[in-house]
mmCIF file of C-alpha atoms in Angstrom:
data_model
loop_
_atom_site.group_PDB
_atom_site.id
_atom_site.type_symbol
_atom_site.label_atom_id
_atom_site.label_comp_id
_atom_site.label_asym_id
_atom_site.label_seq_id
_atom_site.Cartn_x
_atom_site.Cartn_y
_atom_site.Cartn_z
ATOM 1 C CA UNK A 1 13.783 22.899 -4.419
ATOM 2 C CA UNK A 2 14.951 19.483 -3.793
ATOM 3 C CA UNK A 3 14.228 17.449 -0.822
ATOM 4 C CA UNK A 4 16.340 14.254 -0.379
ATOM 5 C CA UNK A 5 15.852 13.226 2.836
ATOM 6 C CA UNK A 6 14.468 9.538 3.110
ATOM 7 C CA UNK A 7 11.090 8.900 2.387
ATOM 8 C CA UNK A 8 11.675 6.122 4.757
ATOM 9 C CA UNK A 9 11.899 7.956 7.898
ATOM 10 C CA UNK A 10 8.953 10.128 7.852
ATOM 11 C CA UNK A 11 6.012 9.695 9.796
ATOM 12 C CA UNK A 12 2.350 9.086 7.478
ATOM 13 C CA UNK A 13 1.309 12.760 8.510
ATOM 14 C CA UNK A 14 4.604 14.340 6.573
ATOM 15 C CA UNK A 15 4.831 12.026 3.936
ATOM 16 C CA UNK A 16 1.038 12.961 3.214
ATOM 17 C CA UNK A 17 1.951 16.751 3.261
ATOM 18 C CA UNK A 18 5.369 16.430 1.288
ATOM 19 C CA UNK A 19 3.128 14.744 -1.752
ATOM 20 C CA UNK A 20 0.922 17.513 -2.047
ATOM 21 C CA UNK A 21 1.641 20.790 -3.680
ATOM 22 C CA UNK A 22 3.255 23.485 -1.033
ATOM 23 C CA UNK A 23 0.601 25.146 1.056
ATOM 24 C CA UNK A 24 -2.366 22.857 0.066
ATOM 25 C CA UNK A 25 -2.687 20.266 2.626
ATOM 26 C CA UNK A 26 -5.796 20.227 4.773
ATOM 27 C CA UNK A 27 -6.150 17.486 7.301
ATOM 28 C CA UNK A 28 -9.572 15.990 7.391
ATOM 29 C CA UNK A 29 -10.403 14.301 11.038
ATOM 30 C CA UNK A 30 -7.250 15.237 12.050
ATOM 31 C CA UNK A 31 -5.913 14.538 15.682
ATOM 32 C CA UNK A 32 -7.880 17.522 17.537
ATOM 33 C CA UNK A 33 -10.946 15.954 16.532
ATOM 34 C CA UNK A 34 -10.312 12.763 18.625
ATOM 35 C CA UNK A 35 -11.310 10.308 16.618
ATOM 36 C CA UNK A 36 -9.917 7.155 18.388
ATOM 37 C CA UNK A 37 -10.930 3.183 17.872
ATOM 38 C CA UNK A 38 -13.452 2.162 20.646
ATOM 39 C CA UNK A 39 -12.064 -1.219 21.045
ATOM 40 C CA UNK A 40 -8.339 -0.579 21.674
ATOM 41 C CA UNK A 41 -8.920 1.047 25.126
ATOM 42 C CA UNK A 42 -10.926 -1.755 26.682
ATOM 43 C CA UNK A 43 -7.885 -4.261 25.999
ATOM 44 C CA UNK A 44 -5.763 -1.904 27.656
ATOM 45 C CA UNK A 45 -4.180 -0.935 24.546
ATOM 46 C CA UNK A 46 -3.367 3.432 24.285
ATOM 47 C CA UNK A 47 -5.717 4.264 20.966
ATOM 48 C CA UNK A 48 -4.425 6.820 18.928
ATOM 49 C CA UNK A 49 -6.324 10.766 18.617
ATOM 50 C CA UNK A 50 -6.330 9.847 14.652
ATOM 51 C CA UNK A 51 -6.315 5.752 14.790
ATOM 52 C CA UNK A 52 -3.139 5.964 12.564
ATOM 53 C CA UNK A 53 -4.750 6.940 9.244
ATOM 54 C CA UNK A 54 -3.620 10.381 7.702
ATOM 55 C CA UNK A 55 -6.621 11.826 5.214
ATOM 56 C CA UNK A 56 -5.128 14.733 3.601
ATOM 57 C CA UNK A 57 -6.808 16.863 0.642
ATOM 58 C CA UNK A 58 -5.264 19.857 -1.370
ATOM 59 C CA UNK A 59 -3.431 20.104 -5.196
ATOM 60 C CA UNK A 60 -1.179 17.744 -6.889
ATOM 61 C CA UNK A 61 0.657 19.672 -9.711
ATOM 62 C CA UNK A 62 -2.173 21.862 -9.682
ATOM 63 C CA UNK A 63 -4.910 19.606 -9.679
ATOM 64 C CA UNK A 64 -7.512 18.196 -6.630
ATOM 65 C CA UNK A 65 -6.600 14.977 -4.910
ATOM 66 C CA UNK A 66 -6.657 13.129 -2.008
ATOM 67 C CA UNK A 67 -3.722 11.804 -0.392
ATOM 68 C CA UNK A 68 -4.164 8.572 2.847
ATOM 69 C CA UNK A 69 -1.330 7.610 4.433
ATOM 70 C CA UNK A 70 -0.967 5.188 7.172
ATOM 71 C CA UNK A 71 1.237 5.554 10.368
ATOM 72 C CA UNK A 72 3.146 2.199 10.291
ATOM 73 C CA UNK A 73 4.312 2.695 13.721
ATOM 74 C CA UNK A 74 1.058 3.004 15.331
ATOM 75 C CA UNK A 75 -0.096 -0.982 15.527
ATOM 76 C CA UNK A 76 2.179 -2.005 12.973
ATOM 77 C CA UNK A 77 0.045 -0.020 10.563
ATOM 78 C CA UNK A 78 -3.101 -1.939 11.351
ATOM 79 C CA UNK A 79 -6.452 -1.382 9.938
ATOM 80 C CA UNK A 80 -9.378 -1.454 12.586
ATOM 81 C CA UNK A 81 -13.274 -0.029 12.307
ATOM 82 C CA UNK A 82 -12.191 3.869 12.366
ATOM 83 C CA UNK A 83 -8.586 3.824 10.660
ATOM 84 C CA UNK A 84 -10.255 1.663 7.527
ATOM 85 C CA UNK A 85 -13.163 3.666 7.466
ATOM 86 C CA UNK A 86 -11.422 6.903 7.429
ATOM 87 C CA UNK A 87 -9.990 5.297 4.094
ATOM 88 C CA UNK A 88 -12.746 3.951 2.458
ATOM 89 C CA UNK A 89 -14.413 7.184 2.781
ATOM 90 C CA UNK A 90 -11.726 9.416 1.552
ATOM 91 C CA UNK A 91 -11.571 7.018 -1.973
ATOM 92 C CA UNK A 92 -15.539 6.700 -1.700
ATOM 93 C CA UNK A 93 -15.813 10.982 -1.583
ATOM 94 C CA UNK A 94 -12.899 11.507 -4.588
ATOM 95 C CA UNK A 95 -14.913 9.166 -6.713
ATOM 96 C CA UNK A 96 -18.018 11.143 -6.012
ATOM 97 C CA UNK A 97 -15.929 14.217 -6.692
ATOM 98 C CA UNK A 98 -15.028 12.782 -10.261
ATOM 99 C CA UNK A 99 -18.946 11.923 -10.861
ATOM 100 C CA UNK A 100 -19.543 15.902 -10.260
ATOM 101 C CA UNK A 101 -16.844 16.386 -12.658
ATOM 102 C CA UNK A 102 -13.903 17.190 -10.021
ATOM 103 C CA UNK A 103 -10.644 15.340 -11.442
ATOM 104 C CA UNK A 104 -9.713 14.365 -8.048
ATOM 105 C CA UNK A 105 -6.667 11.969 -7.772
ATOM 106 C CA UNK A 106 -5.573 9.914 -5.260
ATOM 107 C CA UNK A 107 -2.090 8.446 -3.534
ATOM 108 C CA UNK A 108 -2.459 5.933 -0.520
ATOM 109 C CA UNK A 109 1.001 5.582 1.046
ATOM 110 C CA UNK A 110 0.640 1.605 2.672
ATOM 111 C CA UNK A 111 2.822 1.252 5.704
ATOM 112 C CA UNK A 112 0.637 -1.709 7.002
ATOM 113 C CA UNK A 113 0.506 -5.123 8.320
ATOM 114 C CA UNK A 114 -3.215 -5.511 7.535
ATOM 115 C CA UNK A 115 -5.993 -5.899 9.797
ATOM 116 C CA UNK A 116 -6.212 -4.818 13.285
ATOM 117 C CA UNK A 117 -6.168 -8.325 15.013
ATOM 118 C CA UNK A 118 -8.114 -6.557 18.203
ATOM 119 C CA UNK A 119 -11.134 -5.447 15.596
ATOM 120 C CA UNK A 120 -11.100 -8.693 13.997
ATOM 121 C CA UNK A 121 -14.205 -8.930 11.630
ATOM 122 C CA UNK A 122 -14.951 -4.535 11.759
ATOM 123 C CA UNK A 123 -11.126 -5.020 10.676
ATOM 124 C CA UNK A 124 -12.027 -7.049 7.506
ATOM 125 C CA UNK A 125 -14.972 -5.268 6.968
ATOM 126 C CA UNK A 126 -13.427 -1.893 6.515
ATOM 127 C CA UNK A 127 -10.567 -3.590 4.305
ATOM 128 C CA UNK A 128 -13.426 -5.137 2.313
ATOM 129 C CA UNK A 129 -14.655 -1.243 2.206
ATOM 130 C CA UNK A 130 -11.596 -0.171 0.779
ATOM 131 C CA UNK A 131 -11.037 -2.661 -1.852
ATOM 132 C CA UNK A 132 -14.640 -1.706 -3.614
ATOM 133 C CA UNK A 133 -13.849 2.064 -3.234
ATOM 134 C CA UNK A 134 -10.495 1.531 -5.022
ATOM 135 C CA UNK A 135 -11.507 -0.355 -7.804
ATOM 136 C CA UNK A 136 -14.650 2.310 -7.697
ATOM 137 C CA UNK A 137 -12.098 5.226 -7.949
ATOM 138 C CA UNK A 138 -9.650 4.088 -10.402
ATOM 139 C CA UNK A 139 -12.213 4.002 -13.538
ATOM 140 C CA UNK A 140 -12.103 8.034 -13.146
ATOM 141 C CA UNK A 141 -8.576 8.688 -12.558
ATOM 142 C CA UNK A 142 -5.162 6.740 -11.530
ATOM 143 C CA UNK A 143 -4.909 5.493 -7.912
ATOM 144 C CA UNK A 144 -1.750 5.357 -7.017
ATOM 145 C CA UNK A 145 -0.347 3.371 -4.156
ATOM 146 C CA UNK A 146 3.159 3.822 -2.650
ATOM 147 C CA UNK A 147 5.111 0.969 -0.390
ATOM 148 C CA UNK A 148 8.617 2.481 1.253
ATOM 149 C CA UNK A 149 8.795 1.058 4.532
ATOM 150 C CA UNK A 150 9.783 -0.030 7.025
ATOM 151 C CA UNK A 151 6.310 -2.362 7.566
ATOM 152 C CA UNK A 152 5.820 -3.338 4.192
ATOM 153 C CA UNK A 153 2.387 -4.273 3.062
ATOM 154 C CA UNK A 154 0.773 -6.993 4.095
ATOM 155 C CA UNK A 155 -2.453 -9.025 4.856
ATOM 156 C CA UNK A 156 -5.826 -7.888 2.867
ATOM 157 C CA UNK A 157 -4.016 -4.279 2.580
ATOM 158 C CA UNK A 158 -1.943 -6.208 -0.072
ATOM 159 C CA UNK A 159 -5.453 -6.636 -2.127
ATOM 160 C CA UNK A 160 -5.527 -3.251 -1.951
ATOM 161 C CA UNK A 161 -2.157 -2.254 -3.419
ATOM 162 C CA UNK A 162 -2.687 -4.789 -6.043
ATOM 163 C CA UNK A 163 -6.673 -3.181 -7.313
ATOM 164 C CA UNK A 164 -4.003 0.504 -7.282
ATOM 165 C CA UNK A 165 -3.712 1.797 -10.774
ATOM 166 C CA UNK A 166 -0.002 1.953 -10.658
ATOM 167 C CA UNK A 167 2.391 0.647 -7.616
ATOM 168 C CA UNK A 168 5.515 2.541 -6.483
ATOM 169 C CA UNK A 169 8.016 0.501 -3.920
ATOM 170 C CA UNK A 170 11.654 1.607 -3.249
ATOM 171 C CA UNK A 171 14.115 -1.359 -2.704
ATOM 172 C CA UNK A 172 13.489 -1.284 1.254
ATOM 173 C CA UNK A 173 9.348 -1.911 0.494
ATOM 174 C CA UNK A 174 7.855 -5.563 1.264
ATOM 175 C CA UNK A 175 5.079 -7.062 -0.502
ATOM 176 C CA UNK A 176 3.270 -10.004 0.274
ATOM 177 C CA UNK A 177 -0.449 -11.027 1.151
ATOM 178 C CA UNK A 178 1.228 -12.966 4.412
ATOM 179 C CA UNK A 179 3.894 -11.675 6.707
ATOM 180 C CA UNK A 180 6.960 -13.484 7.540
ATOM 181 C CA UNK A 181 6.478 -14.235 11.120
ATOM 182 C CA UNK A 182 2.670 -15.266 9.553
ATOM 183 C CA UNK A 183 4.320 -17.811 7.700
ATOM 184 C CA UNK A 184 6.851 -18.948 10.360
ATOM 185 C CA UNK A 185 4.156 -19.831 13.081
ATOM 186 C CA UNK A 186 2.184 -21.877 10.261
ATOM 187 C CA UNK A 187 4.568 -23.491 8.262
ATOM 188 C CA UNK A 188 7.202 -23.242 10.686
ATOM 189 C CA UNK A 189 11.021 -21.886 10.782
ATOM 190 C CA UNK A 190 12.385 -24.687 8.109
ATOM 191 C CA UNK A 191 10.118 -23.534 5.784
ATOM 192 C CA UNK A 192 10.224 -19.649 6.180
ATOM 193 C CA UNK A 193 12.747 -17.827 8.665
ATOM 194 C CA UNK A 194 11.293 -14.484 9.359
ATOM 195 C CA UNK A 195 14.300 -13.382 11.249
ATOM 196 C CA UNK A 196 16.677 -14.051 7.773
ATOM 197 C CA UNK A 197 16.426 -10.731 6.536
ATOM 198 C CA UNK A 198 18.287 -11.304 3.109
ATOM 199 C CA UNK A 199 16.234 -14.716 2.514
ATOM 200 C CA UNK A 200 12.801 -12.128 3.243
ATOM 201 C CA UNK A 201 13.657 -9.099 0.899
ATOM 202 C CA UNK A 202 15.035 -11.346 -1.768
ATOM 203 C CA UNK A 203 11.154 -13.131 -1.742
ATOM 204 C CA UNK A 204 8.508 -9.998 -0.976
ATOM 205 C CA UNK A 205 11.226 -7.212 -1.226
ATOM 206 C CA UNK A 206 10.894 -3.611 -3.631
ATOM 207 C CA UNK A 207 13.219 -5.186 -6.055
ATOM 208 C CA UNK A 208 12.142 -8.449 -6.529
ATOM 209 C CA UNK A 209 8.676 -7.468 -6.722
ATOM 210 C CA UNK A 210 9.852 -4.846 -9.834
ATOM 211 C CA UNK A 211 11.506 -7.130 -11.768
ATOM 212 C CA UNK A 212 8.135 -9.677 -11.226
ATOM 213 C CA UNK A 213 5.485 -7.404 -12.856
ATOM 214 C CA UNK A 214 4.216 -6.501 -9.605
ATOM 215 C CA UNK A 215 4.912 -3.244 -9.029
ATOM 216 C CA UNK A 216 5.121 -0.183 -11.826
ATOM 217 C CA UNK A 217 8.518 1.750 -10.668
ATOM 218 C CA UNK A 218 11.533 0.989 -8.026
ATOM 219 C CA UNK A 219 12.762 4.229 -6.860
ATOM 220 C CA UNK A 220 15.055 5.694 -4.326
ATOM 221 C CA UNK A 221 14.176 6.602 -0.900
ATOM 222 C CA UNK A 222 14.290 10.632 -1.384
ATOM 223 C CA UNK A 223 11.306 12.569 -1.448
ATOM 224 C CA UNK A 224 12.508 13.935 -4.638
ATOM 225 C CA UNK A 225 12.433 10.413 -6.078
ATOM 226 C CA UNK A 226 8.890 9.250 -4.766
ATOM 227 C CA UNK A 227 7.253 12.632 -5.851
ATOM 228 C CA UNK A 228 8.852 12.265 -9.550
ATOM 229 C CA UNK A 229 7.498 8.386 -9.722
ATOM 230 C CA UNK A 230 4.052 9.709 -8.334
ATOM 231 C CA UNK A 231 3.806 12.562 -10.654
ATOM 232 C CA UNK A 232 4.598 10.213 -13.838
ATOM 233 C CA UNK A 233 2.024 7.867 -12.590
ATOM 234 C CA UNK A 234 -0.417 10.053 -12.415
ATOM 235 C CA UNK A 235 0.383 11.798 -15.509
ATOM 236 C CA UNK A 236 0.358 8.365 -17.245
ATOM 237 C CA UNK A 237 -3.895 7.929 -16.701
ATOM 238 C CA UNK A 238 -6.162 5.551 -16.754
ATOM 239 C CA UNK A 239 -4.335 2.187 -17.461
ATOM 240 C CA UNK A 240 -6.308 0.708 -20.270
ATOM 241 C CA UNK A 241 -5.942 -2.603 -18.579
ATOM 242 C CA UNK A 242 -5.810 -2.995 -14.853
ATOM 243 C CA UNK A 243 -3.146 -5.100 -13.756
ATOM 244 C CA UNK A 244 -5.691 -7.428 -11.339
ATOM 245 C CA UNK A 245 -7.991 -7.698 -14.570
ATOM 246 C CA UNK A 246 -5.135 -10.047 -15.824
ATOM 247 C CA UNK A 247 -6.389 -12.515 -13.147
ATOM 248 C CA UNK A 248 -6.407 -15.630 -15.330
ATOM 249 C CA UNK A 249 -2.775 -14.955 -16.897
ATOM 250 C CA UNK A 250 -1.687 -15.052 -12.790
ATOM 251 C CA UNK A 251 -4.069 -18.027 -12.017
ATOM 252 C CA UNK A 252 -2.473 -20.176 -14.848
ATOM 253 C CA UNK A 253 0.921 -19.674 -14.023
ATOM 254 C CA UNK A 254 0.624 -20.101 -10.360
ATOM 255 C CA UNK A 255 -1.749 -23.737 -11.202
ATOM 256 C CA UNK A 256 1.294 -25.062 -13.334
ATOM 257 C CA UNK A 257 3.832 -24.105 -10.472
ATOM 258 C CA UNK A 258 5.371 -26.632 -8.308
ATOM 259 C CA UNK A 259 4.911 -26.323 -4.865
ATOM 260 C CA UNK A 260 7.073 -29.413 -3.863
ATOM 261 C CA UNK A 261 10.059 -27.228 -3.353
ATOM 262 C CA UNK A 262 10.937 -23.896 -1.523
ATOM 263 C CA UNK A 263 10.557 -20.880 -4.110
ATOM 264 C CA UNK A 264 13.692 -18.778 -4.572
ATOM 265 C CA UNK A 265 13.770 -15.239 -5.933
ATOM 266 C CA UNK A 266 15.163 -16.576 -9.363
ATOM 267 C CA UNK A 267 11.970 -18.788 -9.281
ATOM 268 C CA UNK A 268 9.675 -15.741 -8.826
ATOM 269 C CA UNK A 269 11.572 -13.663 -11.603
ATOM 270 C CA UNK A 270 10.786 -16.212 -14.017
ATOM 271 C CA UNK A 271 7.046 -17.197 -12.843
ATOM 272 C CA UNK A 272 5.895 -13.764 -13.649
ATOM 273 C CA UNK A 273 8.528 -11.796 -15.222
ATOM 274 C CA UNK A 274 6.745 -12.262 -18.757
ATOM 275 C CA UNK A 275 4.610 -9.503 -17.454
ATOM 276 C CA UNK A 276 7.110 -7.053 -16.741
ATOM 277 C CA UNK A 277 5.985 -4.296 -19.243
#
């Protein structure tokens, strides 16, 4: 049956579900077990009975997996000690399950602005955590990461989409290791406006990050269409080369760029469209 309601608009907890095959999600620390952050409470800040992270395990066409998904509107998405743990664990147990000869796959939906600035260093730490789990994972089976929005993914969670296997954004998706309003309050509003929408999309949007290499597949914002570019990713394996094992083809080109002038989207296109496959 087809589902075409936005991808967009869904909270982590139904994305996770609508992934998985019908009937096979199970929720693991789900809400009713309380798990909440320890350190959002004391600055008068309401935690959250899951701290925002969705672990979710049943079937993908069939087959085991894992599916995290964050909750972009709880903290902007932020990872803290719990949330990031919760994470790194779920990765760390499917690649255990693939040692023991259990295909299980994975799909992290990032909706996140990166680390929890109230956990600080536990923050980076569990990030840190989740990097070496992903690049653990993906020599067993495809991790697949998916960006739709409204957050975007930012901060060291954009480390983390770039060590997935394969990277699905639709055209509303950001990408980009700072955040706009990051960049405003250091470089200042003449050299990056976070509140000029077009100017922001048009740098770290879905699209532009397609036609760069970036990303794997653009889609639609139906369920229908993220499920299909999940599915083919999966189905697709192992990538023989990773894309971050291409470090030095990156590391030249950005060396030789000139930073004298503000980038345009053109610009970007042409730095690292050569690696559009």
């Amino acid at each position: 049956m087809r589902d075409d309601r936005s991808f967009i608009e869904l909270k982590a907890r139904e994305r996770a579900r609508l992934l998985l095959d019908d009937g096979s999600y199970r929720e693991l620390l789900d809400p009713f077990e309380g798990i909440v952050s320890p350190w959002l409470g004391p600055q008068g800040i309401v935690p959250q009975s899951d701290d925002g992270m969705v672990v979710a395990k049943g079937t993908l066409n069939g087959g085991p997996a894992v599916v995290i998904a964050i909750e972009g509107s709880f903290q902007g998405g932020s990872m803290g000690e719990v949330s990031g743990a919760k994470m790194a664990a779920a990765l760390e147990l499917a690649a255990e399950d693939n040692r023991n000869g259990i295909p299980t796959q994975a799909v992290l939906c990032l909706e996140t602005g990166g680390v929890r600035l109230q956990e600080a260093n536990l923050g980076l730490a569990a990030i840190a955590d989740i990097h070496a789990a992903i690049v653990d994972l993906r020599r067993y089976t495809p991790v697949v990461g998916v960006i739709a929005g409204t957050v975007g993914c930012f901060g060291g969670m954009s480390i983390a989409a770039a060590l997935c296997s394969y990277l699905i954004v639709t055209r509303e998706a950001r990408l980009g290791l700072n955040g706009p309003q990051v960049i405003e309050q250091e470089a200042g509003i003449d050299e990056y406006d976070s509140r000029d929408r077009p100017f922001i999309w048009s740098m770290t949007g879905g699209e532009v990050r397609y036609q760069s290499g970036l990303v794997d597949a653009l889609v639609g914002d139906g369920v229908n269409a993220v499920k299909q570019a999940v599915n083919d990713a999966i189905a697709r394996g192992v990538p023989a080369k990773h894309r971050t094992d291409n470090y030095a083809w990156y590391l030249e080109r950005l060396t030789n760029f000139d930073t004298s002038k503000q980038a345009d989207a053109e610009q970007i296109k042409q730095l690292f469209g050569e690696n559009r496959s």
